[in-house]
Amino acid sequence: MTRKKRSRATGSSDQVVTIKTRNQNDLDGLQRKKDRKRKGLKSGSRHSIVSPDDARKAAQRKDPRHGSKKAIPLIVEPKKPMTKQQRRMSAEQELQMLENDAQLMILLDRIEAGEKLGAGLQKQVDQKLDRIEQLMNQLGLLEEDEPEMDDVPTPRGPRSDDDLLDQFENMDFDGLDKE
């Protein structure tokens, strides 16, 4: 391996180095020494007189973690159950809220327009419509559709063969094709 002789020459001469004189170094040292001396509180600060303004400010700066001033009841009273009228009013309020739900109305409009909703949105619509139906049943607002007389068995039991034959002969097959 070849050896290179190292030189002491500096890299570039573009760098400007400021050289402090002895007087500047002494002044800087004295300033640092003064700053170190002034670190703590001024002497006699614990015996100083507190003004009333400072006392008010200290009261305002009170630590909020000291707890609540709310009274705590020592005897727990059982909750009274809601009356029938109160339950009815809350059901009416819930029904009113669901009927005025803007998001549900938008989703129903989208369904009527023939748009397919995602599984999550469709499930949400179904749940809300089911709840509306339950509330209407509870409040007695839902009118039950009366089933057609042909589908209902006679009160005397199962239909006879003659009744079934008459129903078959009177059936309109042309009307079924059109539907």
mmCIF file of C-alpha atoms in Angstrom:
data_model
loop_
_atom_site.group_PDB
_atom_site.id
_atom_site.type_symbol
_atom_site.label_atom_id
_atom_site.label_comp_id
_atom_site.label_asym_id
_atom_site.label_seq_id
_atom_site.Cartn_x
_atom_site.Cartn_y
_atom_site.Cartn_z
ATOM 1 C CA MET A 1 0.000 0.000 0.000
ATOM 2 C CA THR A 2 1.217 3.422 -0.806
ATOM 3 C CA ARG A 3 1.387 6.035 1.873
ATOM 4 C CA LYS A 4 0.121 9.531 1.374
ATOM 5 C CA LYS A 5 1.643 12.361 3.221
ATOM 6 C CA ARG A 6 -0.965 14.393 5.001
ATOM 7 C CA SER A 7 -0.878 18.107 4.748
ATOM 8 C CA ARG A 8 -2.180 20.654 7.216
ATOM 9 C CA ALA A 9 -3.695 22.896 4.623
ATOM 10 C CA THR A 10 -7.383 23.774 5.090
ATOM 11 C CA GLY A 11 -9.961 22.902 2.469
ATOM 12 C CA SER A 12 -11.342 26.057 0.977
ATOM 13 C CA SER A 13 -10.524 29.638 1.661
ATOM 14 C CA ASP A 14 -14.163 30.767 1.196
ATOM 15 C CA GLN A 15 -15.017 30.283 4.851
ATOM 16 C CA VAL A 16 -14.914 33.377 6.983
ATOM 17 C CA VAL A 17 -13.906 32.854 10.565
ATOM 18 C CA THR A 18 -14.623 35.552 13.108
ATOM 19 C CA ILE A 19 -12.007 35.773 15.750
ATOM 20 C CA LYS A 20 -13.113 37.150 19.095
ATOM 21 C CA THR A 21 -10.765 39.330 20.935
ATOM 22 C CA ARG A 22 -9.819 38.749 24.526
ATOM 23 C CA ASN A 23 -12.136 41.521 25.734
ATOM 24 C CA GLN A 24 -15.219 40.013 24.005
ATOM 25 C CA ASN A 25 -14.541 36.587 25.519
ATOM 26 C CA ASP A 26 -14.252 38.125 28.975
ATOM 27 C CA LEU A 27 -17.528 40.032 28.568
ATOM 28 C CA ASP A 28 -19.373 36.909 27.398
ATOM 29 C CA GLY A 29 -18.062 34.958 30.387
ATOM 30 C CA LEU A 30 -19.179 37.623 32.824
ATOM 31 C CA GLN A 31 -22.668 37.679 31.266
ATOM 32 C CA ARG A 32 -23.008 33.901 31.588
ATOM 33 C CA LYS A 33 -21.886 34.098 35.204
ATOM 34 C CA LYS A 34 -24.538 36.766 35.952
ATOM 35 C CA ASP A 35 -27.272 34.655 34.351
ATOM 36 C CA ARG A 36 -26.303 31.662 36.497
ATOM 37 C CA LYS A 37 -26.540 33.722 39.646
ATOM 38 C CA ARG A 38 -30.104 34.846 38.837
ATOM 39 C CA LYS A 39 -31.572 31.363 38.556
ATOM 40 C CA GLY A 40 -33.784 31.033 41.663
ATOM 41 C CA LEU A 41 -36.490 33.111 43.252
ATOM 42 C CA LYS A 42 -35.703 36.474 44.720
ATOM 43 C CA SER A 43 -34.791 36.505 48.372
ATOM 44 C CA GLY A 44 -37.589 36.839 50.919
ATOM 45 C CA SER A 45 -40.335 35.812 48.512
ATOM 46 C CA ARG A 46 -42.074 33.457 50.940
ATOM 47 C CA HIS A 47 -42.784 36.259 53.395
ATOM 48 C CA SER A 48 -44.164 38.697 50.853
ATOM 49 C CA ILE A 49 -47.686 40.064 51.359
ATOM 50 C CA VAL A 50 -50.380 38.517 49.172
ATOM 51 C CA SER A 51 -52.718 41.042 47.598
ATOM 52 C CA PRO A 52 -56.497 40.288 47.496
ATOM 53 C CA ASP A 53 -56.387 40.188 43.688
ATOM 54 C CA ASP A 54 -53.852 37.383 43.804
ATOM 55 C CA ALA A 55 -56.043 35.453 46.258
ATOM 56 C CA ARG A 56 -59.016 35.675 43.862
ATOM 57 C CA LYS A 57 -56.900 34.519 40.960
ATOM 58 C CA ALA A 58 -55.657 31.563 43.003
ATOM 59 C CA ALA A 59 -59.259 30.603 43.808
ATOM 60 C CA GLN A 60 -60.122 30.686 40.111
ATOM 61 C CA ARG A 61 -57.142 28.509 39.252
ATOM 62 C CA LYS A 62 -58.356 25.806 41.642
ATOM 63 C CA ASP A 63 -57.683 22.302 40.491
ATOM 64 C CA PRO A 64 -60.857 20.861 38.899
ATOM 65 C CA ARG A 65 -59.883 17.326 39.890
ATOM 66 C CA HIS A 66 -60.951 17.827 43.494
ATOM 67 C CA GLY A 67 -64.370 16.391 42.757
ATOM 68 C CA SER A 68 -67.939 17.355 42.184
ATOM 69 C CA LYS A 69 -70.073 19.356 44.581
ATOM 70 C CA LYS A 70 -73.208 17.507 43.473
ATOM 71 C CA ALA A 71 -75.113 15.943 46.349
ATOM 72 C CA ILE A 72 -75.126 12.169 46.426
ATOM 73 C CA PRO A 73 -78.364 10.563 47.634
ATOM 74 C CA LEU A 74 -77.767 8.102 50.456
ATOM 75 C CA ILE A 75 -81.020 6.216 49.914
ATOM 76 C CA VAL A 76 -81.710 4.942 46.414
ATOM 77 C CA GLU A 77 -85.388 5.143 45.557
ATOM 78 C CA PRO A 78 -86.668 2.547 43.091
ATOM 79 C CA LYS A 79 -87.715 3.924 39.740
ATOM 80 C CA LYS A 80 -91.418 4.060 39.178
ATOM 81 C CA PRO A 81 -92.539 2.120 36.126
ATOM 82 C CA MET A 82 -93.997 4.136 33.293
ATOM 83 C CA THR A 83 -97.763 4.306 33.132
ATOM 84 C CA LYS A 84 -99.651 3.036 30.134
ATOM 85 C CA GLN A 85 -100.285 6.584 28.961
ATOM 86 C CA GLN A 86 -96.574 7.480 29.206
ATOM 87 C CA ARG A 87 -95.616 4.354 27.246
ATOM 88 C CA ARG A 88 -98.198 5.257 24.615
ATOM 89 C CA MET A 89 -96.845 8.800 24.355
ATOM 90 C CA SER A 90 -93.281 7.544 23.958
ATOM 91 C CA ALA A 91 -94.416 5.095 21.249
ATOM 92 C CA GLU A 92 -96.223 7.939 19.460
ATOM 93 C CA GLN A 93 -93.094 10.085 19.667
ATOM 94 C CA GLU A 94 -90.926 7.295 18.295
ATOM 95 C CA LEU A 95 -93.384 6.671 15.465
ATOM 96 C CA GLN A 96 -93.436 10.388 14.643
ATOM 97 C CA MET A 97 -89.636 10.453 14.646
ATOM 98 C CA LEU A 98 -89.406 7.442 12.317
ATOM 99 C CA GLU A 99 -92.022 8.861 9.933
ATOM 100 C CA ASN A 100 -90.123 12.148 9.714
ATOM 101 C CA ASP A 101 -86.725 10.480 9.226
ATOM 102 C CA ALA A 102 -85.183 12.206 6.191
ATOM 103 C CA GLN A 103 -82.642 9.450 5.540
ATOM 104 C CA LEU A 104 -85.374 6.798 5.459
ATOM 105 C CA MET A 105 -87.426 8.898 3.034
ATOM 106 C CA ILE A 106 -84.450 9.292 0.691
ATOM 107 C CA LEU A 107 -83.774 5.549 0.756
ATOM 108 C CA LEU A 108 -87.440 4.760 0.082
ATOM 109 C CA ASP A 109 -87.425 7.181 -2.868
ATOM 110 C CA ARG A 110 -84.359 5.432 -4.237
ATOM 111 C CA ILE A 111 -86.083 2.051 -3.900
ATOM 112 C CA GLU A 112 -89.200 3.359 -5.668
ATOM 113 C CA ALA A 113 -87.012 4.682 -8.489
ATOM 114 C CA GLY A 114 -85.817 1.110 -9.046
ATOM 115 C CA GLU A 115 -82.335 1.587 -7.641
ATOM 116 C CA LYS A 116 -80.736 -1.357 -5.867
ATOM 117 C CA LEU A 117 -79.454 -0.581 -2.374
ATOM 118 C CA GLY A 118 -76.536 -2.330 -0.745
ATOM 119 C CA ALA A 119 -77.126 -5.047 1.816
ATOM 120 C CA GLY A 120 -76.436 -2.726 4.754
ATOM 121 C CA LEU A 121 -78.794 0.020 3.568
ATOM 122 C CA GLN A 122 -81.520 -2.477 2.687
ATOM 123 C CA LYS A 123 -81.227 -4.047 6.143
ATOM 124 C CA GLN A 124 -81.496 -0.592 7.754
ATOM 125 C CA VAL A 125 -84.637 0.234 5.730
ATOM 126 C CA ASP A 126 -86.206 -3.113 6.598
ATOM 127 C CA GLN A 127 -85.510 -2.644 10.319
ATOM 128 C CA LYS A 128 -87.036 0.836 10.351
ATOM 129 C CA LEU A 129 -90.122 -0.271 8.412
ATOM 130 C CA ASP A 130 -90.581 -3.244 10.753
ATOM 131 C CA ARG A 131 -90.327 -0.923 13.771
ATOM 132 C CA ILE A 132 -92.910 1.419 12.242
ATOM 133 C CA GLU A 133 -95.232 -1.542 11.728
ATOM 134 C CA GLN A 134 -94.739 -2.702 15.339
ATOM 135 C CA LEU A 135 -95.483 0.763 16.691
ATOM 136 C CA MET A 136 -98.576 1.093 14.531
ATOM 137 C CA ASN A 137 -99.824 -2.290 15.767
ATOM 138 C CA GLN A 138 -99.108 -1.248 19.352
ATOM 139 C CA LEU A 139 -101.010 2.008 18.929
ATOM 140 C CA GLY A 140 -103.851 0.350 17.022
ATOM 141 C CA LEU A 141 -103.299 2.410 13.886
ATOM 142 C CA LEU A 142 -102.621 -0.476 11.527
ATOM 143 C CA GLU A 143 -105.656 -1.810 9.707
ATOM 144 C CA GLU A 144 -105.482 -5.507 9.078
ATOM 145 C CA ASP A 145 -106.415 -6.541 5.548
ATOM 146 C CA GLU A 146 -109.347 -8.930 5.635
ATOM 147 C CA PRO A 147 -108.494 -12.082 3.732
ATOM 148 C CA GLU A 148 -110.653 -13.042 0.772
ATOM 149 C CA MET A 149 -113.542 -15.365 1.472
ATOM 150 C CA ASP A 150 -112.293 -17.968 -1.014
ATOM 151 C CA ASP A 151 -109.093 -18.543 0.939
ATOM 152 C CA VAL A 152 -110.737 -18.863 4.351
ATOM 153 C CA PRO A 153 -111.992 -22.327 5.303
ATOM 154 C CA THR A 154 -115.597 -22.506 6.408
ATOM 155 C CA PRO A 155 -116.207 -22.505 10.145
ATOM 156 C CA ARG A 156 -117.601 -26.032 10.012
ATOM 157 C CA GLY A 157 -114.180 -27.456 9.124
ATOM 158 C CA PRO A 158 -112.493 -28.477 5.916
ATOM 159 C CA ARG A 159 -114.347 -27.880 2.669
ATOM 160 C CA SER A 160 -116.264 -30.641 1.062
ATOM 161 C CA ASP A 161 -115.463 -32.031 -2.342
ATOM 162 C CA ASP A 162 -118.521 -30.326 -3.831
ATOM 163 C CA ASP A 163 -117.387 -26.903 -2.593
ATOM 164 C CA LEU A 164 -113.932 -27.406 -4.063
ATOM 165 C CA LEU A 165 -115.426 -28.562 -7.387
ATOM 166 C CA ASP A 166 -117.682 -25.486 -7.548
ATOM 167 C CA GLN A 167 -114.734 -23.202 -6.818
ATOM 168 C CA PHE A 168 -112.685 -24.894 -9.584
ATOM 169 C CA GLU A 169 -115.490 -24.582 -12.154
ATOM 170 C CA ASN A 170 -116.069 -20.887 -11.355
ATOM 171 C CA MET A 171 -112.373 -19.971 -11.502
ATOM 172 C CA ASP A 172 -111.398 -17.446 -14.222
ATOM 173 C CA PHE A 173 -108.295 -18.824 -15.918
ATOM 174 C CA ASP A 174 -108.141 -16.026 -18.525
ATOM 175 C CA GLY A 175 -107.706 -13.420 -15.754
ATOM 176 C CA LEU A 176 -104.778 -15.321 -14.295
ATOM 177 C CA ASP A 177 -102.850 -15.251 -17.586
ATOM 178 C CA LYS A 178 -103.025 -11.453 -17.765
ATOM 179 C CA GLU A 179 -101.449 -10.941 -14.338
#
